[in-house]
Coordinates of N, CA and C in Angstrom, one line a residue:
Chain A
Q1 N 0.8 -1.2 0.0 CA 0.0 0.0 0.0 C 0.9 1.3 0.0
K2 N 0.5 2.2 -0.9 CA 1.3 3.4 -0.9 C 1.0 4.3 0.3
E3 N 2.0 5.1 0.7 CA 1.8 5.9 1.9 C 0.8 7.0 1.6
V4 N 0.7 7.5 0.4 CA -0.2 8.6 0.0 C -0.9 8.2 -1.3
E5 N -2.2 8.3 -1.3 CA -2.9 8.1 -2.5 C -3.6 9.3 -3.0
Q6 N -3.5 9.6 -4.3 CA -4.1 10.9 -4.8 C -4.7 10.5 -6.2
D7 N -5.9 10.9 -6.5 CA -6.5 10.7 -7.7 C -5.8 11.5 -8.8
P8 N -5.2 10.9 -9.8 CA -4.5 11.7 -10.8 C -5.3 12.6 -11.8
G9 N -6.6 12.3 -11.8 CA -7.5 13.1 -12.7 C -7.3 12.5 -14.1
P10 N -7.3 13.3 -15.1 CA -7.4 14.8 -15.1 C -8.7 15.3 -14.7
L11 N -8.7 16.5 -14.1 CA -9.9 17.2 -13.7 C -10.1 18.5 -14.6
S12 N -11.2 18.6 -15.2 CA -11.5 19.8 -16.0 C -12.8 20.5 -15.5
V13 N -12.7 21.8 -15.2 CA -13.8 22.5 -14.7 C -13.9 23.9 -15.4
P14 N -15.1 24.4 -15.4 CA -15.3 25.8 -16.0 C -14.8 26.8 -15.0
E15 N -14.4 27.9 -15.6 CA -14.0 29.1 -14.8 C -15.0 29.5 -13.8
G16 N -14.6 29.7 -12.5 CA -15.5 30.1 -11.5 C -16.0 29.0 -10.6
A17 N -15.8 27.8 -11.1 CA -16.2 26.6 -10.3 C -15.4 26.4 -9.0
I18 N -16.0 25.7 -8.1 CA -15.3 25.3 -6.9 C -14.6 23.9 -7.2
V19 N -13.3 23.8 -6.9 CA -12.6 22.6 -7.1 C -12.2 21.9 -5.8
S20 N -12.4 20.6 -5.8 CA -12.0 19.9 -4.6 C -11.0 18.8 -5.0
L21 N -9.9 18.9 -4.3 CA -8.8 17.9 -4.5 C -8.5 17.2 -3.2
N22 N -8.3 15.9 -3.4 CA -8.2 15.1 -2.2 C -7.0 14.1 -2.2
C23 N -6.6 13.7 -1.0 CA -5.6 12.7 -0.8 C -6.0 11.9 0.5
T24 N -5.6 10.6 0.4 CA -5.7 9.8 1.6 C -4.3 9.2 1.9
Y25 N -4.1 8.9 3.2 CA -2.8 8.4 3.6 C -3.0 7.3 4.6
S26 N -1.9 6.6 4.9 CA -2.0 5.4 5.7 C -1.3 5.6 7.1
N27 N -0.3 6.5 7.1 CA 0.6 6.6 8.3 C 0.0 7.6 9.3
S28 N -0.5 7.2 10.4 CA -1.1 8.1 11.4 C 0.0 9.0 12.1
A29 N 1.3 8.7 11.9 CA 2.3 9.5 12.5 C 2.5 10.9 11.7
F30 N 2.0 11.0 10.6 CA 2.1 12.3 9.8 C 1.5 13.4 10.6
Q31 N 2.3 14.5 10.7 CA 1.8 15.7 11.5 C 1.7 16.9 10.6
Y32 N 2.4 17.0 9.5 CA 2.4 18.2 8.6 C 1.8 17.8 7.3
F33 N 1.0 18.6 6.7 CA 0.3 18.3 5.5 C 0.4 19.5 4.6
M34 N 0.8 19.3 3.3 CA 1.1 20.4 2.4 C 0.4 20.2 1.1
W35 N 0.2 21.2 0.4 CA -0.3 21.2 -1.0 C 0.7 22.1 -1.8
Y36 N 1.1 21.5 -2.9 CA 2.0 22.2 -3.8 C 1.2 22.3 -5.2
R37 N 1.6 23.4 -5.9 CA 1.1 23.6 -7.2 C 2.3 23.5 -8.2
Q38 N 2.2 22.8 -9.2 CA 3.3 22.6 -10.1 C 2.8 22.9 -11.6
Y39 N 3.4 23.9 -12.1 CA 3.1 24.2 -13.6 C 4.1 23.4 -14.4
S40 N 3.7 23.2 -15.6 CA 4.4 22.3 -16.5 C 5.9 22.7 -16.6
R41 N 6.8 21.7 -16.4 CA 8.2 21.9 -16.5 C 8.8 22.8 -15.5
K42 N 8.1 23.0 -14.4 CA 8.6 23.8 -13.3 C 8.7 23.0 -12.0
G43 N 9.4 23.6 -11.0 CA 9.4 22.9 -9.7 C 8.1 23.2 -9.0
P44 N 7.7 22.4 -8.0 CA 6.5 22.6 -7.2 C 6.6 23.8 -6.3
D45 N 5.5 24.6 -6.3 CA 5.5 25.8 -5.4 C 4.5 25.4 -4.2
L46 N 5.0 25.8 -3.0 CA 4.2 25.5 -1.8 C 3.0 26.4 -1.8
L47 N 1.8 25.8 -1.7 CA 0.6 26.6 -1.6 C 0.2 26.9 -0.2
M48 N 0.1 25.8 0.5 CA -0.3 25.9 1.9 C 0.2 24.7 2.7
Y49 N 0.4 24.9 4.0 CA 0.7 23.7 4.8 C 0.0 23.9 6.2
T50 N -0.4 22.8 6.7 CA -1.2 22.8 8.0 C -0.5 21.8 8.9
Y51 N -0.7 22.0 10.2 CA -0.2 21.1 11.2 C -1.4 20.4 11.9
S52 N -1.4 19.1 11.9 CA -2.4 18.3 12.5 C -3.7 18.5 11.8
S53 N -4.8 18.3 12.6 CA -6.2 18.4 12.0 C -6.6 19.8 11.9
G54 N -7.7 20.1 11.1 CA -8.3 21.4 11.1 C -8.3 22.0 9.7
N55 N -8.7 23.2 9.6 CA -8.8 24.0 8.4 C -7.9 25.1 8.4
K56 N -7.4 25.5 7.2 CA -6.6 26.7 7.0 C -7.1 27.3 5.7
E57 N -7.3 28.7 5.7 CA -7.7 29.4 4.6 C -6.7 30.4 4.2
D58 N -6.5 30.6 2.8 CA -5.7 31.6 2.3 C -6.2 32.1 1.0
G59 N -7.0 33.2 1.0 CA -7.6 33.7 -0.2 C -8.6 32.7 -0.7
R60 N -8.5 32.3 -1.9 CA -9.4 31.4 -2.6 C -9.2 29.9 -2.2
F61 N -8.1 29.7 -1.5 CA -7.7 28.3 -1.1 C -8.0 27.9 0.3
T62 N -8.6 26.7 0.5 CA -8.8 26.2 1.9 C -8.3 24.8 1.9
A63 N -7.5 24.6 2.9 CA -7.0 23.2 3.2 C -7.6 22.6 4.4
Q64 N -8.0 21.4 4.3 CA -8.7 20.7 5.4 C -7.9 19.4 5.7
V65 N -7.7 19.1 6.9 CA -7.1 17.8 7.4 C -8.0 17.1 8.3
D66 N -8.3 15.9 8.0 CA -9.1 15.0 8.9 C -8.2 13.8 9.3
K67 N -7.6 13.9 10.4 CA -6.6 12.9 10.8 C -7.4 11.6 11.2
S68 N -8.6 11.7 11.7 CA -9.3 10.5 12.1 C -9.6 9.6 10.9
S69 N -9.9 10.3 9.7 CA -10.1 9.6 8.5 C -8.9 9.4 7.6
K70 N -7.8 10.0 8.0 CA -6.6 10.0 7.2 C -6.9 10.6 5.8
Y71 N -7.4 11.8 5.8 CA -8.0 12.3 4.5 C -7.7 13.8 4.5
I72 N -7.1 14.3 3.5 CA -6.9 15.8 3.4 C -7.5 16.3 2.1
S73 N -7.9 17.6 2.1 CA -8.5 18.2 0.9 C -8.0 19.6 0.7
L74 N -8.0 20.0 -0.6 CA -7.8 21.4 -0.9 C -9.0 21.8 -1.8
F75 N -9.6 22.9 -1.3 CA -10.7 23.5 -2.1 C -10.2 24.8 -2.7
I76 N -10.5 25.0 -4.0 CA -10.2 26.2 -4.7 C -11.6 26.9 -5.1
R77 N -11.8 28.1 -4.6 CA -13.0 28.8 -4.9 C -12.8 29.7 -6.1
D78 N -13.9 30.0 -6.8 CA -13.8 30.9 -8.0 C -12.5 30.6 -8.8
S79 N -12.5 29.3 -9.3 CA -11.3 28.9 -10.0 C -11.0 29.7 -11.3
Q80 N -9.7 30.0 -11.5 CA -9.3 30.8 -12.7 C -8.5 29.9 -13.6
P81 N -8.4 30.3 -14.9 CA -7.5 29.6 -15.8 C -6.1 29.5 -15.4
S82 N -5.6 30.5 -14.6 CA -4.3 30.5 -14.1 C -4.1 29.4 -13.0
D83 N -5.2 28.8 -12.5 CA -5.1 27.7 -11.6 C -4.8 26.4 -12.2
S84 N -4.8 26.4 -13.6 CA -4.5 25.2 -14.3 C -3.1 24.7 -14.1
A85 N -3.0 23.6 -13.5 CA -1.6 23.1 -13.1 C -1.8 21.7 -12.5
T86 N -0.8 21.1 -12.0 CA -0.8 19.8 -11.3 C -0.7 20.1 -9.8
Y87 N -1.6 19.6 -9.0 CA -1.6 19.8 -7.6 C -1.1 18.5 -6.8
L88 N -0.1 18.7 -6.0 CA 0.5 17.6 -5.3 C 0.2 17.8 -3.8
C89 N -0.2 16.7 -3.2 CA -0.3 16.7 -1.7 C 0.9 16.1 -1.2
A90 N 1.3 16.5 0.0 CA 2.5 15.9 0.7 C 2.3 15.9 2.2
M91 N 3.0 15.0 2.8 CA 2.8 14.9 4.3 C 4.0 14.2 4.9
G92 N 4.1 14.4 6.2 CA 5.2 13.8 6.9 C 5.5 14.6 8.2
P93 N 6.7 14.6 8.7 CA 7.7 13.7 8.2 C 7.8 12.4 9.1
T94 N 8.3 11.4 8.5 CA 8.8 10.2 9.3 C 10.1 9.8 8.7
G95 N 11.0 9.6 9.6 CA 12.4 9.3 9.2 C 13.0 10.4 8.3
N96 N 12.7 11.6 8.7 CA 13.2 12.8 8.0 C 12.8 12.8 6.5
Q97 N 11.7 12.2 6.2 CA 11.2 12.1 4.8 C 9.7 12.5 4.8
F98 N 9.4 13.3 3.7 CA 8.1 13.6 3.3 C 7.6 12.7 2.2
Y99 N 6.3 12.5 2.2 CA 5.7 11.6 1.2 C 4.7 12.4 0.3
F100 N 4.7 12.1 -0.9 CA 4.0 12.9 -1.9 C 3.0 12.0 -2.7
G101 N 1.8 12.6 -3.0 CA 0.9 12.0 -3.9 C 1.5 12.1 -5.3
T102 N 0.8 11.5 -6.2 CA 1.3 11.5 -7.6 C 0.8 12.7 -8.4
G103 N -0.1 13.5 -7.8 CA -0.5 14.7 -8.4 C -1.8 14.6 -9.1
T104 N -2.6 15.7 -9.1 CA -3.9 15.8 -9.8 C -3.8 16.9 -10.8
S105 N -4.0 16.5 -12.1 CA -3.9 17.5 -13.1 C -5.2 18.3 -13.3
L106 N -5.2 19.6 -13.1 CA -6.4 20.4 -13.2 C -6.3 21.4 -14.4
T107 N -7.4 21.4 -15.1 CA -7.6 22.4 -16.2 C -8.8 23.2 -15.9
V108 N -8.7 24.6 -15.9 CA -9.8 25.5 -15.7 C -10.1 26.1 -17.0
I109 N -11.3 25.8 -17.6 CA -11.6 26.3 -18.9 C -12.3 27.7 -18.9
P110 N -11.8 28.6 -19.6 CA -12.4 30.0 -19.6 C -13.8 30.0 -20.1
Chain B
K1 N 14.0 37.1 0.6 CA 15.0 36.0 0.8 C 15.0 35.1 -0.5
A2 N 16.1 34.8 -1.0 CA 16.2 34.0 -2.2 C 15.7 32.6 -2.0
G3 N 15.2 32.0 -3.1 CA 14.6 30.7 -2.9 C 15.7 29.7 -3.2
V4 N 15.3 28.4 -3.3 CA 16.2 27.3 -3.6 C 16.7 27.5 -5.1
T5 N 17.9 27.4 -5.3 CA 18.5 27.4 -6.7 C 19.1 26.1 -7.0
Q6 N 19.0 25.8 -8.3 CA 19.5 24.5 -8.8 C 20.3 24.8 -10.1
T7 N 21.4 24.2 -10.3 CA 22.2 24.3 -11.5 C 22.7 23.0 -11.9
P8 N 22.9 22.7 -13.2 CA 22.3 23.5 -14.3 C 20.8 23.3 -14.4
R9 N 20.1 24.0 -15.2 CA 18.7 23.9 -15.4 C 18.4 22.7 -16.4
Y10 N 19.2 22.6 -17.3 CA 19.0 21.5 -18.4 C 20.4 20.9 -18.7
L11 N 20.2 19.6 -18.9 CA 21.4 18.8 -19.2 C 21.1 17.7 -20.2
I12 N 22.0 17.5 -21.2 CA 21.8 16.4 -22.1 C 23.1 15.6 -22.0
K13 N 22.9 14.3 -21.7 CA 24.1 13.4 -21.6 C 23.8 12.1 -22.4
T14 N 24.8 11.3 -22.6 CA 24.7 10.1 -23.2 C 24.8 8.9 -22.2
R15 N 24.3 7.8 -22.6 CA 24.4 6.6 -21.7 C 25.9 6.3 -21.3
G16 N 26.1 6.0 -20.1 CA 27.4 5.7 -19.6 C 28.1 6.8 -19.0
Q17 N 27.7 8.1 -19.3 CA 28.4 9.2 -18.7 C 27.9 9.4 -17.3
Q18 N 28.5 10.3 -16.6 CA 28.1 10.7 -15.3 C 27.7 12.2 -15.2
V19 N 27.0 12.5 -14.2 CA 26.5 13.9 -14.1 C 26.5 14.4 -12.7
T20 N 26.7 15.6 -12.4 CA 26.7 16.2 -11.1 C 25.7 17.4 -11.1
L21 N 24.8 17.4 -10.2 CA 23.8 18.4 -10.1 C 24.0 19.2 -8.8
S22 N 23.7 20.5 -8.8 CA 24.0 21.3 -7.6 C 22.7 22.0 -7.1
C23 N 22.7 22.1 -5.8 CA 21.5 22.8 -5.2 C 22.0 23.7 -4.0
S24 N 21.5 24.9 -4.1 CA 21.7 25.8 -3.0 C 20.4 26.1 -2.2
P25 N 20.4 25.7 -1.0 CA 19.1 25.9 -0.2 C 18.8 27.3 0.1
I26 N 17.6 27.6 0.6 CA 17.3 28.9 1.2 C 18.2 29.2 2.4
S27 N 18.7 30.4 2.5 CA 19.6 30.8 3.5 C 19.0 30.4 4.9
G28 N 19.8 29.7 5.7 CA 19.4 29.3 7.0 C 18.8 27.9 7.0
H29 N 18.5 27.3 5.9 CA 18.0 25.9 5.8 C 19.1 25.0 5.8
R30 N 19.1 24.0 6.7 CA 20.2 23.1 6.8 C 19.8 21.7 6.3
S31 N 18.6 21.4 6.0 CA 18.1 20.2 5.4 C 17.9 20.3 4.0
V32 N 18.5 19.4 3.2 CA 18.3 19.3 1.8 C 17.9 17.9 1.3
S33 N 16.8 17.9 0.6 CA 16.3 16.6 0.1 C 16.3 16.6 -1.5
W34 N 16.6 15.5 -2.0 CA 16.6 15.3 -3.5 C 15.5 14.4 -3.9
Y35 N 14.8 14.7 -5.1 CA 13.8 13.8 -5.6 C 14.0 13.7 -7.1
Q36 N 13.5 12.6 -7.6 CA 13.4 12.4 -9.0 C 12.0 12.4 -9.4
Q37 N 11.6 13.1 -10.4 CA 10.2 13.2 -10.9 C 10.1 12.8 -12.3
T38 N 9.3 11.8 -12.6 CA 9.0 11.3 -13.9 C 7.5 11.2 -14.1
P39 N 7.0 11.3 -15.3 CA 5.5 11.3 -15.5 C 4.9 10.0 -15.0
G40 N 5.5 8.9 -15.1 CA 4.9 7.7 -14.6 C 5.0 7.4 -13.1
Q41 N 6.1 7.9 -12.5 CA 6.3 7.5 -11.1 C 6.1 8.7 -10.1
G42 N 5.9 9.9 -10.6 CA 5.7 11.0 -9.7 C 7.0 11.3 -9.0
L43 N 6.9 11.9 -7.8 CA 8.1 12.3 -7.0 C 8.7 11.1 -6.3
Q44 N 9.9 10.7 -6.6 CA 10.5 9.6 -5.9 C 11.7 10.2 -5.0
F45 N 11.7 9.8 -3.7 CA 12.7 10.3 -2.8 C 14.0 9.7 -3.0
L46 N 15.1 10.5 -3.2 CA 16.4 10.0 -3.4 C 17.2 9.9 -2.0
F47 N 17.4 11.1 -1.4 CA 18.1 11.2 -0.1 C 17.9 12.5 0.5
E48 N 18.2 12.6 1.8 CA 18.1 13.8 2.6 C 19.4 14.0 3.4
Y49 N 19.8 15.2 3.4 CA 21.1 15.6 4.1 C 20.7 16.7 5.1
F50 N 21.4 16.6 6.2 CA 21.3 17.6 7.3 C 22.7 17.8 7.9
S51 N 23.2 19.0 7.9 CA 24.6 19.2 8.5 C 25.6 18.3 8.0
E52 N 25.6 18.1 6.7 CA 26.6 17.3 6.0 C 26.5 15.8 6.2
T53 N 25.4 15.4 6.8 CA 25.2 13.9 7.1 C 23.9 13.5 6.3
Q54 N 24.1 12.3 5.6 CA 22.9 11.7 5.0 C 22.1 11.0 6.1
R55 N 20.8 11.5 6.2 CA 20.0 10.9 7.3 C 19.0 9.9 6.7
N56 N 18.7 9.9 5.5 CA 17.8 9.0 4.9 C 18.0 8.8 3.4
K57 N 17.7 7.7 2.9 CA 18.0 7.3 1.5 C 16.8 6.5 1.0
G58 N 16.4 6.9 -0.2 CA 15.4 6.2 -0.9 C 15.9 4.9 -1.6
N59 N 15.0 4.3 -2.3 CA 15.3 3.0 -3.0 C 15.9 3.2 -4.4
F60 N 17.0 3.8 -4.5 CA 17.7 4.0 -5.7 C 19.0 3.2 -5.7
P61 N 19.5 2.8 -6.9 CA 20.8 2.1 -6.9 C 22.0 3.0 -6.5
G62 N 23.1 2.3 -6.2 CA 24.3 3.0 -5.7 C 24.8 4.0 -6.7
R63 N 24.4 4.0 -7.9 CA 24.8 4.9 -8.9 C 24.4 6.4 -8.6
F64 N 23.4 6.5 -7.7 CA 23.0 7.8 -7.3 C 23.6 8.1 -5.9
S65 N 24.3 9.1 -5.8 CA 25.0 9.5 -4.6 C 24.8 11.0 -4.4
G66 N 25.1 11.5 -3.2 CA 25.0 12.9 -2.9 C 26.0 13.3 -1.8
R67 N 26.0 14.6 -1.6 CA 26.8 15.1 -0.5 C 26.3 16.5 -0.1
Q68 N 26.7 16.9 1.1 CA 26.3 18.3 1.5 C 27.5 18.9 2.1
F69 N 27.7 20.2 1.8 CA 28.9 20.9 2.2 C 28.5 21.7 3.5
S70 N 29.6 22.3 4.1 CA 29.4 23.0 5.4 C 28.5 24.2 5.2
N71 N 28.4 24.7 4.0 CA 27.5 25.9 3.8 C 26.0 25.4 3.4
S72 N 25.8 24.2 3.6 CA 24.5 23.5 3.3 C 24.2 23.3 1.8
R73 N 25.0 23.8 1.0 CA 24.9 23.5 -0.5 C 25.0 22.0 -0.7
S74 N 24.3 21.4 -1.6 CA 24.3 20.0 -1.8 C 24.6 19.7 -3.3
E75 N 25.2 18.6 -3.5 CA 25.3 18.0 -4.9 C 24.8 16.6 -4.9
M76 N 24.3 16.2 -6.1 CA 24.0 14.8 -6.3 C 24.7 14.4 -7.6
N77 N 25.1 13.1 -7.6 CA 25.9 12.6 -8.7 C 25.2 11.3 -9.2
V78 N 25.1 11.2 -10.5 CA 24.6 9.9 -11.1 C 25.7 9.4 -12.0
S79 N 26.2 8.2 -11.7 CA 27.2 7.7 -12.5 C 26.6 6.6 -13.5
T80 N 27.3 6.3 -14.6 CA 26.9 5.3 -15.5 C 25.4 5.5 -15.9
L81 N 25.2 6.7 -16.5 CA 23.8 7.1 -16.8 C 23.1 6.0 -17.7
E82 N 21.8 5.8 -17.4 CA 20.9 5.0 -18.2 C 19.8 5.8 -18.8
L83 N 19.2 5.3 -19.8 CA 18.1 6.0 -20.5 C 17.0 6.4 -19.5
G84 N 16.8 5.4 -18.5 CA 15.7 5.6 -17.6 C 16.0 6.7 -16.5
D85 N 17.2 7.2 -16.5 CA 17.5 8.3 -15.6 C 17.0 9.6 -16.1
S86 N 16.5 9.7 -17.3 CA 15.9 10.9 -17.8 C 14.8 11.3 -16.9
A87 N 14.8 12.5 -16.4 CA 13.8 13.0 -15.4 C 14.1 14.4 -15.0
L88 N 13.2 14.9 -14.2 CA 13.4 16.2 -13.6 C 13.9 15.9 -12.2
Y89 N 15.0 16.5 -11.8 CA 15.6 16.2 -10.5 C 15.4 17.5 -9.7
L90 N 14.7 17.3 -8.6 CA 14.3 18.4 -7.7 C 15.0 18.4 -6.4
C91 N 15.4 19.5 -5.9 CA 16.0 19.7 -4.6 C 15.0 20.5 -3.8
A92 N 14.9 20.1 -2.5 CA 14.0 20.9 -1.6 C 14.7 21.1 -0.3
S93 N 14.5 22.3 0.2 CA 15.2 22.6 1.5 C 14.2 22.9 2.6
S94 N 14.6 22.7 3.8 CA 13.8 22.8 5.0 C 14.6 23.4 6.1
I95 N 13.9 24.3 6.9 CA 14.6 24.8 8.1 C 14.2 24.0 9.3
N96 N 13.1 23.3 9.2 CA 12.7 22.4 10.3 C 12.0 21.3 9.7
Q97 N 11.2 20.5 10.5 CA 10.5 19.4 9.9 C 9.1 19.7 9.6
E98 N 8.8 21.0 9.3 CA 7.4 21.4 9.0 C 7.0 21.3 7.6
T99 N 7.9 21.7 6.7 CA 7.6 21.6 5.3 C 8.9 21.8 4.5
Q100 N 8.7 21.7 3.2 CA 9.9 21.8 2.3 C 9.6 22.8 1.2
Y101 N 10.6 23.5 0.7 CA 10.5 24.4 -0.4 C 11.4 23.9 -1.5
F102 N 10.8 23.9 -2.7 CA 11.5 23.3 -3.9 C 12.2 24.3 -4.7
G103 N 13.2 23.8 -5.4 CA 13.9 24.6 -6.4 C 13.2 24.4 -7.8
P104 N 13.7 25.0 -8.8 CA 13.1 24.9 -10.2 C 13.4 23.5 -10.8
G105 N 14.4 22.8 -10.3 CA 14.7 21.5 -10.9 C 15.8 21.6 -12.0
T106 N 16.4 20.4 -12.2 CA 17.3 20.2 -13.3 C 16.7 19.1 -14.2
R107 N 16.5 19.5 -15.4 CA 15.9 18.5 -16.4 C 17.0 17.8 -17.1
L108 N 17.1 16.5 -16.9 CA 18.2 15.7 -17.4 C 17.6 14.8 -18.5
L109 N 18.3 14.8 -19.6 CA 17.9 14.0 -20.8 C 19.1 13.1 -21.1
V110 N 18.9 11.8 -21.0 CA 19.9 10.8 -21.4 C 19.6 10.2 -22.7
L111 N 20.6 10.3 -23.6 CA 20.4 9.8 -25.0 C 21.2 8.5 -25.2

């Protein structure tokens, strides 16, 4: 079983839609949960990170962590064409290592 | 504050050659991790260094090696390159165990 599971998509939504991206994980020792956005042929950019369970909001982005269900989500409100990218979830650390999902490809259609 | 920098940005090598990639972490960050990213496998962990010591290593053959210098800059080396080593190699730095910040990556093409 993989440490982190993420639906690869692709996900295609119209501009202005609410987008929900999700990951599940197996290791209950994970304490930090991150979301990265990666544009084609670029390195991942950190969008948000949270500690333990709960919600965190930053502009149009909301990250949720449910440790009891081992489930994390990223919501994007009022999605824009510039949000079109691959979104990676990540979590950890254990053994000085972070674990990443395979990424969800998102396209926002104008 | 400057971000993570990686050099070179692009490399083309032939099978059997070796390559060295460099990473300069964010100032003050002492932990550096390396990843290989390919379309089929996603991000695969190579190794992590802290204060010049390798603390963790992923499941890669011994052809992949790395080191970290006293100024926290890190290098990774791949010897006897194979076609399957073509990938985006990413370096990430961390000041603590809360999160990581990535560089732009080095795109390696092995012919």
